[in-house]
Short mmCIF file of C-alpha atoms in Angstrom, two decimals:
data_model
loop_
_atom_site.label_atom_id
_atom_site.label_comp_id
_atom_site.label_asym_id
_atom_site.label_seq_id
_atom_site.Cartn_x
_atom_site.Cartn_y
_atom_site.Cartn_z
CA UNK A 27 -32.46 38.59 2.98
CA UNK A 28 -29.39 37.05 1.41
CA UNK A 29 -28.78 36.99 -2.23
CA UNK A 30 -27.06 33.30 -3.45
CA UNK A 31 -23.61 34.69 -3.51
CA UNK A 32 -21.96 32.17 -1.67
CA UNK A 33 -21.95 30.62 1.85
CA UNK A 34 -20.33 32.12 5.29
CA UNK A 35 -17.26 30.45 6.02
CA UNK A 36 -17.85 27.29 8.22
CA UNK A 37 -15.44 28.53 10.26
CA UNK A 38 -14.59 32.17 10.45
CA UNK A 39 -12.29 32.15 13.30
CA UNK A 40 -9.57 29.85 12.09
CA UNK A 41 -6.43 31.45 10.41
CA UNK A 42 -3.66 28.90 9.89
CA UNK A 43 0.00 30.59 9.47
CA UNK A 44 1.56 29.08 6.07
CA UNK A 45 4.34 30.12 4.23
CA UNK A 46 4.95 33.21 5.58
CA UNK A 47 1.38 34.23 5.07
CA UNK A 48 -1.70 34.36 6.85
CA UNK A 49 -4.50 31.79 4.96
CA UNK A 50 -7.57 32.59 5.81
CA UNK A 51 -11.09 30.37 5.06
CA UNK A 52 -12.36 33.35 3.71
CA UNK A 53 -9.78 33.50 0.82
CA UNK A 54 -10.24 29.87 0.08
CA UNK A 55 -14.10 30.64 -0.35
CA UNK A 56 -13.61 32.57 -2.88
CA UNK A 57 -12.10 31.02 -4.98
CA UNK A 58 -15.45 29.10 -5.60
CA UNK A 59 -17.39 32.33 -6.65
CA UNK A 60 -17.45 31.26 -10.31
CA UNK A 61 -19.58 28.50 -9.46
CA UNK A 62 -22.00 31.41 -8.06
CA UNK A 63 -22.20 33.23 -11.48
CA UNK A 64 -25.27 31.01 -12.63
CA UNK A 65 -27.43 32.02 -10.36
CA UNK A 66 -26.24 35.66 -9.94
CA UNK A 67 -26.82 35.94 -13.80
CA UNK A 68 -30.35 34.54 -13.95
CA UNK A 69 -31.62 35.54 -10.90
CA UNK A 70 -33.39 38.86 -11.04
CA UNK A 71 -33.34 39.50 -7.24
CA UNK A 72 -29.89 39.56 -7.85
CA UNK A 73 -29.78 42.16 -10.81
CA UNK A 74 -31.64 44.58 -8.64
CA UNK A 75 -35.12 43.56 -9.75
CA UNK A 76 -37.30 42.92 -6.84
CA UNK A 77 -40.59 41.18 -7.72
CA UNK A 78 -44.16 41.51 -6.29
CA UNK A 79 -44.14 38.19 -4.68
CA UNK A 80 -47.63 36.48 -3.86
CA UNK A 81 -48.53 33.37 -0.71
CA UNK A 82 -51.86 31.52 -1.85
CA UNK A 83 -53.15 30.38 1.40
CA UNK A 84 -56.09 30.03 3.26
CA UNK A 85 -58.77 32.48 4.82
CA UNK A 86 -58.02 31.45 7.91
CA UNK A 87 -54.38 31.52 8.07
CA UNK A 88 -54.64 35.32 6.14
CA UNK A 89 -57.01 36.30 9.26
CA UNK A 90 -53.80 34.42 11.38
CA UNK A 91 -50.61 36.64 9.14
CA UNK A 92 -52.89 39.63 9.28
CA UNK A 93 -53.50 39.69 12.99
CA UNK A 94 -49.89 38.84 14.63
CA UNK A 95 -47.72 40.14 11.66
CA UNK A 96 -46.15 36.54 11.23
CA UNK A 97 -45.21 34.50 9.00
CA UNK A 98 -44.93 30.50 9.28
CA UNK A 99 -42.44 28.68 7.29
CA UNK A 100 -42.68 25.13 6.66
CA UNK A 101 -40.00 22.00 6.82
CA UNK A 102 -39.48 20.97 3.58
CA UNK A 103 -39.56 16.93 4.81
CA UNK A 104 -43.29 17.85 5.40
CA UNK A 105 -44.02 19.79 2.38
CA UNK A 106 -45.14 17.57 -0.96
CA UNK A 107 -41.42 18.98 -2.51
CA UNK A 108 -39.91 15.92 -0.45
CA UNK A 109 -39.27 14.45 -3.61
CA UNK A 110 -37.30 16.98 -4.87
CA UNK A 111 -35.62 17.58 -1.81
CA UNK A 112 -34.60 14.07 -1.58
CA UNK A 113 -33.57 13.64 -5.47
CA UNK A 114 -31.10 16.95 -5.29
CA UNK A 115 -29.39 15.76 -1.71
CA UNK A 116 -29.44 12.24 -2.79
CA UNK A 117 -28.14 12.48 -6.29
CA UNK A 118 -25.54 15.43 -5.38
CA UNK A 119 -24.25 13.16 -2.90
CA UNK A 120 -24.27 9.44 -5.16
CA UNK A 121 -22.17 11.57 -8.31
CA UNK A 122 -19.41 12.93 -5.58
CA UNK A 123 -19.15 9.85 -4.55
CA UNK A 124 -18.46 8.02 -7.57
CA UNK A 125 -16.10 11.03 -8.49
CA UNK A 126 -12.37 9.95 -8.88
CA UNK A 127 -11.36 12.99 -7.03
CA UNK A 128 -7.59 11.90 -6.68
CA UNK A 129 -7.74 11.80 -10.81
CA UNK A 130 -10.54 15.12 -11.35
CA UNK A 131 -9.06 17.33 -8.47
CA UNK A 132 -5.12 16.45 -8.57
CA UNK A 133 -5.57 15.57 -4.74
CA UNK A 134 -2.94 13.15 -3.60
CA UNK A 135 -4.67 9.68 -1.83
CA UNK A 136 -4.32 11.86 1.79
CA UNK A 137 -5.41 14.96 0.73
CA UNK A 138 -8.47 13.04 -1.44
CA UNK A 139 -9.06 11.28 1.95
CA UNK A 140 -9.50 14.40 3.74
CA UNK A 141 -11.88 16.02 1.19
CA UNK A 142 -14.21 13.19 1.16
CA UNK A 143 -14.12 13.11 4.81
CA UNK A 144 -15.67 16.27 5.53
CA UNK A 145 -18.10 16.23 3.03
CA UNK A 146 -19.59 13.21 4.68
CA UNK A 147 -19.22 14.98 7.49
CA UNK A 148 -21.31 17.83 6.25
CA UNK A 149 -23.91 16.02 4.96
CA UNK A 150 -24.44 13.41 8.07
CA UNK A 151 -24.42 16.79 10.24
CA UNK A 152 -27.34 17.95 7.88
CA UNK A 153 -29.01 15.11 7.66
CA UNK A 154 -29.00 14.45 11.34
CA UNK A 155 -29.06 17.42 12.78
CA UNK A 156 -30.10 20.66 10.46
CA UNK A 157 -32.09 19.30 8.61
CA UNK A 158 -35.39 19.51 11.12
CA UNK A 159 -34.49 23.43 11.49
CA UNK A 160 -34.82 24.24 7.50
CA UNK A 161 -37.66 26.25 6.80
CA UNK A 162 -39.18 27.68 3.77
CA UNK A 163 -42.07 29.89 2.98
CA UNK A 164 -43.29 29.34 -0.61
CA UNK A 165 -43.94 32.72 -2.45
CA UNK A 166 -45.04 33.19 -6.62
CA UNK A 167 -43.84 36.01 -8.41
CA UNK A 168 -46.48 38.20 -9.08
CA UNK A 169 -46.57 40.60 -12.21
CA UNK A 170 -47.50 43.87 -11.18
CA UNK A 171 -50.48 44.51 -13.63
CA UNK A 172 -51.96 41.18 -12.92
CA UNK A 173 -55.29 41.73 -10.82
CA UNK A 174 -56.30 37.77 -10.83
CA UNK A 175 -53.69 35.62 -9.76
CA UNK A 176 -52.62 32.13 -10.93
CA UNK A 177 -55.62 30.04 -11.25
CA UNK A 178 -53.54 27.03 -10.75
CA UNK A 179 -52.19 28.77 -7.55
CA UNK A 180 -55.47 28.90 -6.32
CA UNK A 181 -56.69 25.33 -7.28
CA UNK A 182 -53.34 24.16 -5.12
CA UNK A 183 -52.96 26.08 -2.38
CA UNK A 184 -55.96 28.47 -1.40
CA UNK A 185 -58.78 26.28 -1.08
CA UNK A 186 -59.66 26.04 -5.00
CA UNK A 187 -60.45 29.72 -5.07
CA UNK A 188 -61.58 29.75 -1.67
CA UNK A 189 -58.72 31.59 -0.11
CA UNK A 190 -56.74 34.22 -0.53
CA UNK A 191 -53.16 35.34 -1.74
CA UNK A 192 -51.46 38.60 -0.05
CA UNK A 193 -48.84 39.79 -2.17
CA UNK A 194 -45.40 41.39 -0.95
CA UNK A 195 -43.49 44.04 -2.06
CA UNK A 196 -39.83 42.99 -2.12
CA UNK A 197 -38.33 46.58 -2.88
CA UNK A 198 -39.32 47.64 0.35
CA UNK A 199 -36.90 45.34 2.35
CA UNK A 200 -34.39 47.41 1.84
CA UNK A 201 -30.17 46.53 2.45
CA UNK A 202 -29.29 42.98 2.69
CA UNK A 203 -27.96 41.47 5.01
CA UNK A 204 -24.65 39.71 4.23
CA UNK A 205 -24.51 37.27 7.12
CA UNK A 206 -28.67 36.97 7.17
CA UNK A 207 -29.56 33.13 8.11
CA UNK A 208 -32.29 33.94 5.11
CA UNK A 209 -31.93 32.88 1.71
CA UNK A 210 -34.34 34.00 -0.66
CA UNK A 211 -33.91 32.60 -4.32
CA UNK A 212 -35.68 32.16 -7.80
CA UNK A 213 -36.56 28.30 -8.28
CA UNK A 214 -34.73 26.51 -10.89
CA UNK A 215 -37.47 24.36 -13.52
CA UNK A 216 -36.06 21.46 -14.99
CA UNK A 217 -36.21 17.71 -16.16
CA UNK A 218 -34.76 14.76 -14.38
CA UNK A 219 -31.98 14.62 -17.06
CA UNK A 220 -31.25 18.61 -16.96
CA UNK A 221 -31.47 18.36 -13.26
CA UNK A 222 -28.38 15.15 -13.14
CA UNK A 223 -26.52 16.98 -15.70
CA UNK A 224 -26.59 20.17 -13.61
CA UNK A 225 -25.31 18.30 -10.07
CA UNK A 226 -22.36 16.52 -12.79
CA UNK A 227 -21.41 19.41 -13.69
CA UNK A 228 -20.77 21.58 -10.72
CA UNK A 229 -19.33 18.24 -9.13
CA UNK A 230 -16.95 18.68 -12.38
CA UNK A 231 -16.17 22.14 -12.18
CA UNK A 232 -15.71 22.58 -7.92
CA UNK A 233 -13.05 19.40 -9.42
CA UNK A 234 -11.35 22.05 -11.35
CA UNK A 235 -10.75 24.75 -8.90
CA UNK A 236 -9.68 22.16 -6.59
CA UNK A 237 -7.30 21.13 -9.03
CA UNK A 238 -5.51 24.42 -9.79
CA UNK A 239 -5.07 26.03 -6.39
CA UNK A 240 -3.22 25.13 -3.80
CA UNK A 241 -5.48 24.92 -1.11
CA UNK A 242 -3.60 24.09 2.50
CA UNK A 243 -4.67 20.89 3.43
CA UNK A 244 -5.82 22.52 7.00
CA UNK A 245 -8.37 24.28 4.61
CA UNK A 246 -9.65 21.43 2.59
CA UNK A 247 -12.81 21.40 4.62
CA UNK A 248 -13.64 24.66 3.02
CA UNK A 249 -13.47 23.16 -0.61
CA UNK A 250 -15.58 20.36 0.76
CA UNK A 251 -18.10 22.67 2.72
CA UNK A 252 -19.02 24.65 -0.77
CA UNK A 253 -19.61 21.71 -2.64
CA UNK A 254 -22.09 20.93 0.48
CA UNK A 255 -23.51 23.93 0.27
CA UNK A 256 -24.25 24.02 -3.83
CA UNK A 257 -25.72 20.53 -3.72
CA UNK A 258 -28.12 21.69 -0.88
CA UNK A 259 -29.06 24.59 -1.80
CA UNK A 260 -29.74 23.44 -5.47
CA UNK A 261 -32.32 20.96 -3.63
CA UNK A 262 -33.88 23.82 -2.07
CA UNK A 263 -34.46 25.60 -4.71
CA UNK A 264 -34.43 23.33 -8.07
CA UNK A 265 -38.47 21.41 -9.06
CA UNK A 266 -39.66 19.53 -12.01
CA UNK A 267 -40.19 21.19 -15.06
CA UNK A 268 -44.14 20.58 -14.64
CA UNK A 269 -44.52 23.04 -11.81
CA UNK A 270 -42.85 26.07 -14.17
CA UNK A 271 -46.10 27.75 -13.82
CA UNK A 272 -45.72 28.62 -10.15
CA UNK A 273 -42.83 30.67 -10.97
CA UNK A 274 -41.94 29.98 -7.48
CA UNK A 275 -39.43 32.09 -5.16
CA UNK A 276 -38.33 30.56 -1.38
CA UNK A 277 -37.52 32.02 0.88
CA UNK A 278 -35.11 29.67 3.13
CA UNK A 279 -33.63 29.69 6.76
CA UNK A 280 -30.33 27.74 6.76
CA UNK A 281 -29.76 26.99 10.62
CA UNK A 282 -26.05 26.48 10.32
CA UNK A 283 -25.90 29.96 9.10
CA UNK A 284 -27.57 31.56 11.96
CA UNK A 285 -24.61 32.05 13.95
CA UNK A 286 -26.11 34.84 15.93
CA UNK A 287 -29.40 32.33 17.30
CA UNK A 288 -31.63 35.00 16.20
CA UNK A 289 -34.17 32.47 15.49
CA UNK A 290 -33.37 30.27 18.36
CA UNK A 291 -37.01 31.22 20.48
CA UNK A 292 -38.81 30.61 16.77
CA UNK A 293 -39.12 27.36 16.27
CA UNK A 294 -42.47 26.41 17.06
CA UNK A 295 -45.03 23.61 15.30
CA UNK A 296 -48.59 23.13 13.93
CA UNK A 297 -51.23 20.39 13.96
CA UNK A 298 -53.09 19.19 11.15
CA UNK A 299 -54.30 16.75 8.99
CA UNK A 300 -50.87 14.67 8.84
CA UNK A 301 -50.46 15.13 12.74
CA UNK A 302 -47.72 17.56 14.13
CA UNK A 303 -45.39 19.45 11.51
CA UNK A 304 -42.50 22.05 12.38
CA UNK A 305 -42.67 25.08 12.22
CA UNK A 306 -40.72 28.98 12.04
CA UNK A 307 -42.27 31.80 13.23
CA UNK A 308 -40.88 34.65 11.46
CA UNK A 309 -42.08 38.13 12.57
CA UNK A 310 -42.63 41.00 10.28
CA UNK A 311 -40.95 43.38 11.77
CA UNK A 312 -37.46 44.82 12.13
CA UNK A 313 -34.36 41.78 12.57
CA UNK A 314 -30.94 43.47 13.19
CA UNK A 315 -28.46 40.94 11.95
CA UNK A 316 -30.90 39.10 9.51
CA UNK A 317 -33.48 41.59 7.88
CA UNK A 318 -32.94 45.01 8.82
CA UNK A 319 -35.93 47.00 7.05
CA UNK A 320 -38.82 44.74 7.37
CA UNK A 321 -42.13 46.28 8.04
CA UNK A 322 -45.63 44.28 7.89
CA UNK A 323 -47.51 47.65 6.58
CA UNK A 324 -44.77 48.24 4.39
CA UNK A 325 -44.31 45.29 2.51
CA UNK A 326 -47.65 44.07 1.79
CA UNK A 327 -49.05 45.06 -2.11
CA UNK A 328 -52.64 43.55 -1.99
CA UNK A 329 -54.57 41.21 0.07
CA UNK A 330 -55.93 39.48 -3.41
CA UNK A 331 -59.38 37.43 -2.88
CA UNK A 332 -59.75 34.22 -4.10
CA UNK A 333 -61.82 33.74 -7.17
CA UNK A 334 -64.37 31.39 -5.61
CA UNK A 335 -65.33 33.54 -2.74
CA UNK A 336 -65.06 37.02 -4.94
CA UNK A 337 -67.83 39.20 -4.30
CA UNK A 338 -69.20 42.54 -2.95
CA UNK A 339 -70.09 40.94 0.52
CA UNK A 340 -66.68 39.33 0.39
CA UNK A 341 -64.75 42.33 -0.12
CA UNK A 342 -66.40 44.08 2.45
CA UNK A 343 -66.25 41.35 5.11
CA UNK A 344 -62.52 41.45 4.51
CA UNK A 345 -62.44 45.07 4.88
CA UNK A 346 -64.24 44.96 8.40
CA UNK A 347 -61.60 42.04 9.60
CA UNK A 348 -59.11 44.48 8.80
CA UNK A 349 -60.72 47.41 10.15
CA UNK A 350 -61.39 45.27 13.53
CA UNK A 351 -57.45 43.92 13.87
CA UNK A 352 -56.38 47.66 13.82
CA UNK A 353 -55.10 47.52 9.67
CA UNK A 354 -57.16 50.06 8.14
CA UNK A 355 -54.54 51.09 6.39
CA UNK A 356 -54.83 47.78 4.39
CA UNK A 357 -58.12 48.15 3.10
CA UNK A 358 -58.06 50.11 -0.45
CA UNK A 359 -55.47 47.18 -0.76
CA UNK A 360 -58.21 44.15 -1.16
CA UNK A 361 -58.90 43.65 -4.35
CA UNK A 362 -60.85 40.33 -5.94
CA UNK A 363 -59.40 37.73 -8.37
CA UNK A 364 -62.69 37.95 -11.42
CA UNK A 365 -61.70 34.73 -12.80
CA UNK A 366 -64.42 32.75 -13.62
CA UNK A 367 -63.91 29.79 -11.06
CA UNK A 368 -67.43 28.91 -8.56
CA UNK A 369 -66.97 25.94 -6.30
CA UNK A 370 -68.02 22.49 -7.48
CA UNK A 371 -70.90 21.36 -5.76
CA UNK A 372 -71.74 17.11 -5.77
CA UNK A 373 -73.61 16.38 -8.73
CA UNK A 374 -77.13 14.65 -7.72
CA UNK A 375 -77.65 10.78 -8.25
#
C-alpha cells in the first residue's frame, strides 16, 4: 500500500526534447513534493508507525471476510461520507476557479489557458468516468492494549454491539509498493472553515511553484494534474471535526493509478437496503505490483466480539465457525468487547 507521497505521473512515457535537455514529467512532479510534507509529517504510517487497524462490521459479513479471505470496499457516492466527498471536490474546484492564475502563478493568458484546461479536464474525466471505480474500505486505528473497542464504533457500524470488529496488523504488510493503485492514509478532522482554508491554501501555494519554475508549456498538464490530485485526495481522506472519535484510516483504490488492470476482474456489486451499490473485491492474499506481502493469517490481530452479543456461548460459537471454515489458527485470537452495552428491547405500552 502506497504512502501519500505524491501521484504517478499522468503520463510516464512522454519526454519532450527542450533546450538541449531531456524534460521529463517525472522532474516536473517533483517539484510539487513540498506540498506532500503535511501529510508525510503527521501521518504516522508514514514515520514508520504501523497501527493495529480495526473494521466494525457485521456478523454476517465477518462469517463472509473470514471464509473467502476478502475484503469489500465501498464507493464513496454510496457511503453516508457523500457529503464530504462532495464539499472537498466541489470547493477545491469553485477556489481554482476563482484563482487569478495569470496574476498568482506568473502564467502568461496562453499558458494560464492551458493550465485551466486540463484541470477541467481532469476533473470531468473523474467525475465522469473514475469516479464509479473509487473504492474505500473504512478501518479505525486500534490501540494495542485496548481489549473493548470504540463503543461509538459499535453503535455505527456493527449492529449496536451486535457485530463484530477484526482488527489488522499493518506491520505485517511488509514493502510498499511505489506504483500500488492503493492508497492508505490517516483521515484529516476538521471544521468547515479549517477545511476552506486548507483547499485556499494549497490552491495558493501549487500558485507559487508554478510561479518560480519554468515549467515547458508541453508539461503544464503535470502542474495541473497535482493540483487534481491534492484536491481529490484531500476529499478522500478529510471529515468533520465531529467524527474525530473514529480516528479513521482508508484505505483507497485510485483507478487511474492502476495502470497495470490488476483490479480490472474485481469490480463486482452488492444488494441491499438502498438497492444495488458497487463494489471491490480485494483478496487477502499476495498482489505483485500492488501489495506484495499480504497474507489473511498474517495480518489479522483479533476477531473482537461485539459488546452486545459478548458471552461464553458467543465466544465459543465463534470459535467453532472458525474451526469449521478451516481457521483454527484464529481462535486464541477472539476475544469479547466487556463494555457494558445489552440491546434495547421496546419498552411495553
Amino acid at each position: 500500500m502506497q504512502e501519500l507521497l505524491g501521484p504517478n505521473d499522468p503520463n510516464r512515457t512522454q519526454q519532450p526534447v527542450l533546450a538541449e535537455q531531456i524534460v521529463k514529467p517525472h522532474a516536473i512532479s517533483e517539484l510539487f513534493s513540498p506540498l506532500y510534507e503535511e501529510s508525510r509529517q503527521a501521518d504516522d504510517w508514514i514515520i514508520g508507525k504501523r497501527p493495529l487497524l480495526a473494521h466494525y462490521t457485521s456478523i454476517q459479513t465477518l462469517e463472509k471476510i473470514l471464509e473467502k479471505e476478502e475484503l469489500w470496499l465501498s464507493n464513496p457516492l454510496f457511503m453516508n461520507d457523500l457529503d464530504e466527498l462532495r464539499f472537498g471536490m466541489v470547493r477545491g474546484k469553485a477556489i481554482f476557479d476563482k484563482t487569478d492564475v495569470e496574476k498568482e502563478c506568473g502564467l502568461d493568458p496562453e499558458k494560464a489557458a492551458s493550465i485551466r484546461e486540463a484541470f477541467t479536464l481532469y476533473y470531468s474525466e473523474y467525475e465522469n468516468k473514475h469516479a464509479l471505480n473509487v473504492y474505500i474500505l473504512c478501518l479505525s486505528e486500534h490501540d494495542a492494549t485496548d481489549t473493548d473497542g470504540i463503543l461509538s464504533m459499535w453503535r455505527a457500524y456493527a449492529n449496536n454491539g451486535n457485530g463484530a470488529a477484526i482488527v489488522f496488523d499493518t506491520k505485517v504488510i511488509g514493502t510498499v509498493v511505489e506504483d500500488s493503485p492503493f492508497v492508505l492514509v490517516k483521515v484529516r478532522y476538521a471544521s468547515t472553515e479549517e477545511r476552506l482554508q486548507w483547499l485556499e491554501k494549497t490552491v495558493l501555494e501549487w500558485c507559487q511553484i508554478v510561479a518560480k519554475s519554468d515549467i515547458p508549456p508541453d508539461l503544464l498538464y503535470v502542474a495541473a494534474y497535482q493540483l487534481f490530485y491534492l484536491i481529490l485526495v484531500f476529499a478522500l481522506s478529510a471529515k468533520h471535526k465531529g467524527f474525530k472519535e473514529e480516528n479513521e484510516w482508508r484505505l483507497i483504490y485510485m483507478p487511474d493509478r492502476d495502470h497495470k488492470k490488476l483490479l480490472k476482474d474485481k469490480f463486482h456489486y452488492a444488494v441491499g437496503p438502498r438497492g444495488v451499490e458497487p463494489k471491490l473485491i480485494l483478496k487477502v492474499a499476495p498482489m505483485e505490483g500492488a501489495i506484495p506481502d499480504f497474507r489473511f493469517s498474517e495480518i489479522v490481530e483479533r476477531v473482537l466480539l461485539g459488546p452486545s452479543i459478548s458471552s461464553p456461548l458467543a465466544t465459543a460459537s465463534v470459535a467453532r465457525m472458525l474451526e469449521k471454515l478451516g481457521k483454527p489458527e484464529l481462535v486464541p485470537k477472539v476475544h469479547s468487547s466487556t463494555i457494558p452495552l445489552r440491546p434495547s428491547w421496546p419498552m411495553s405500552p
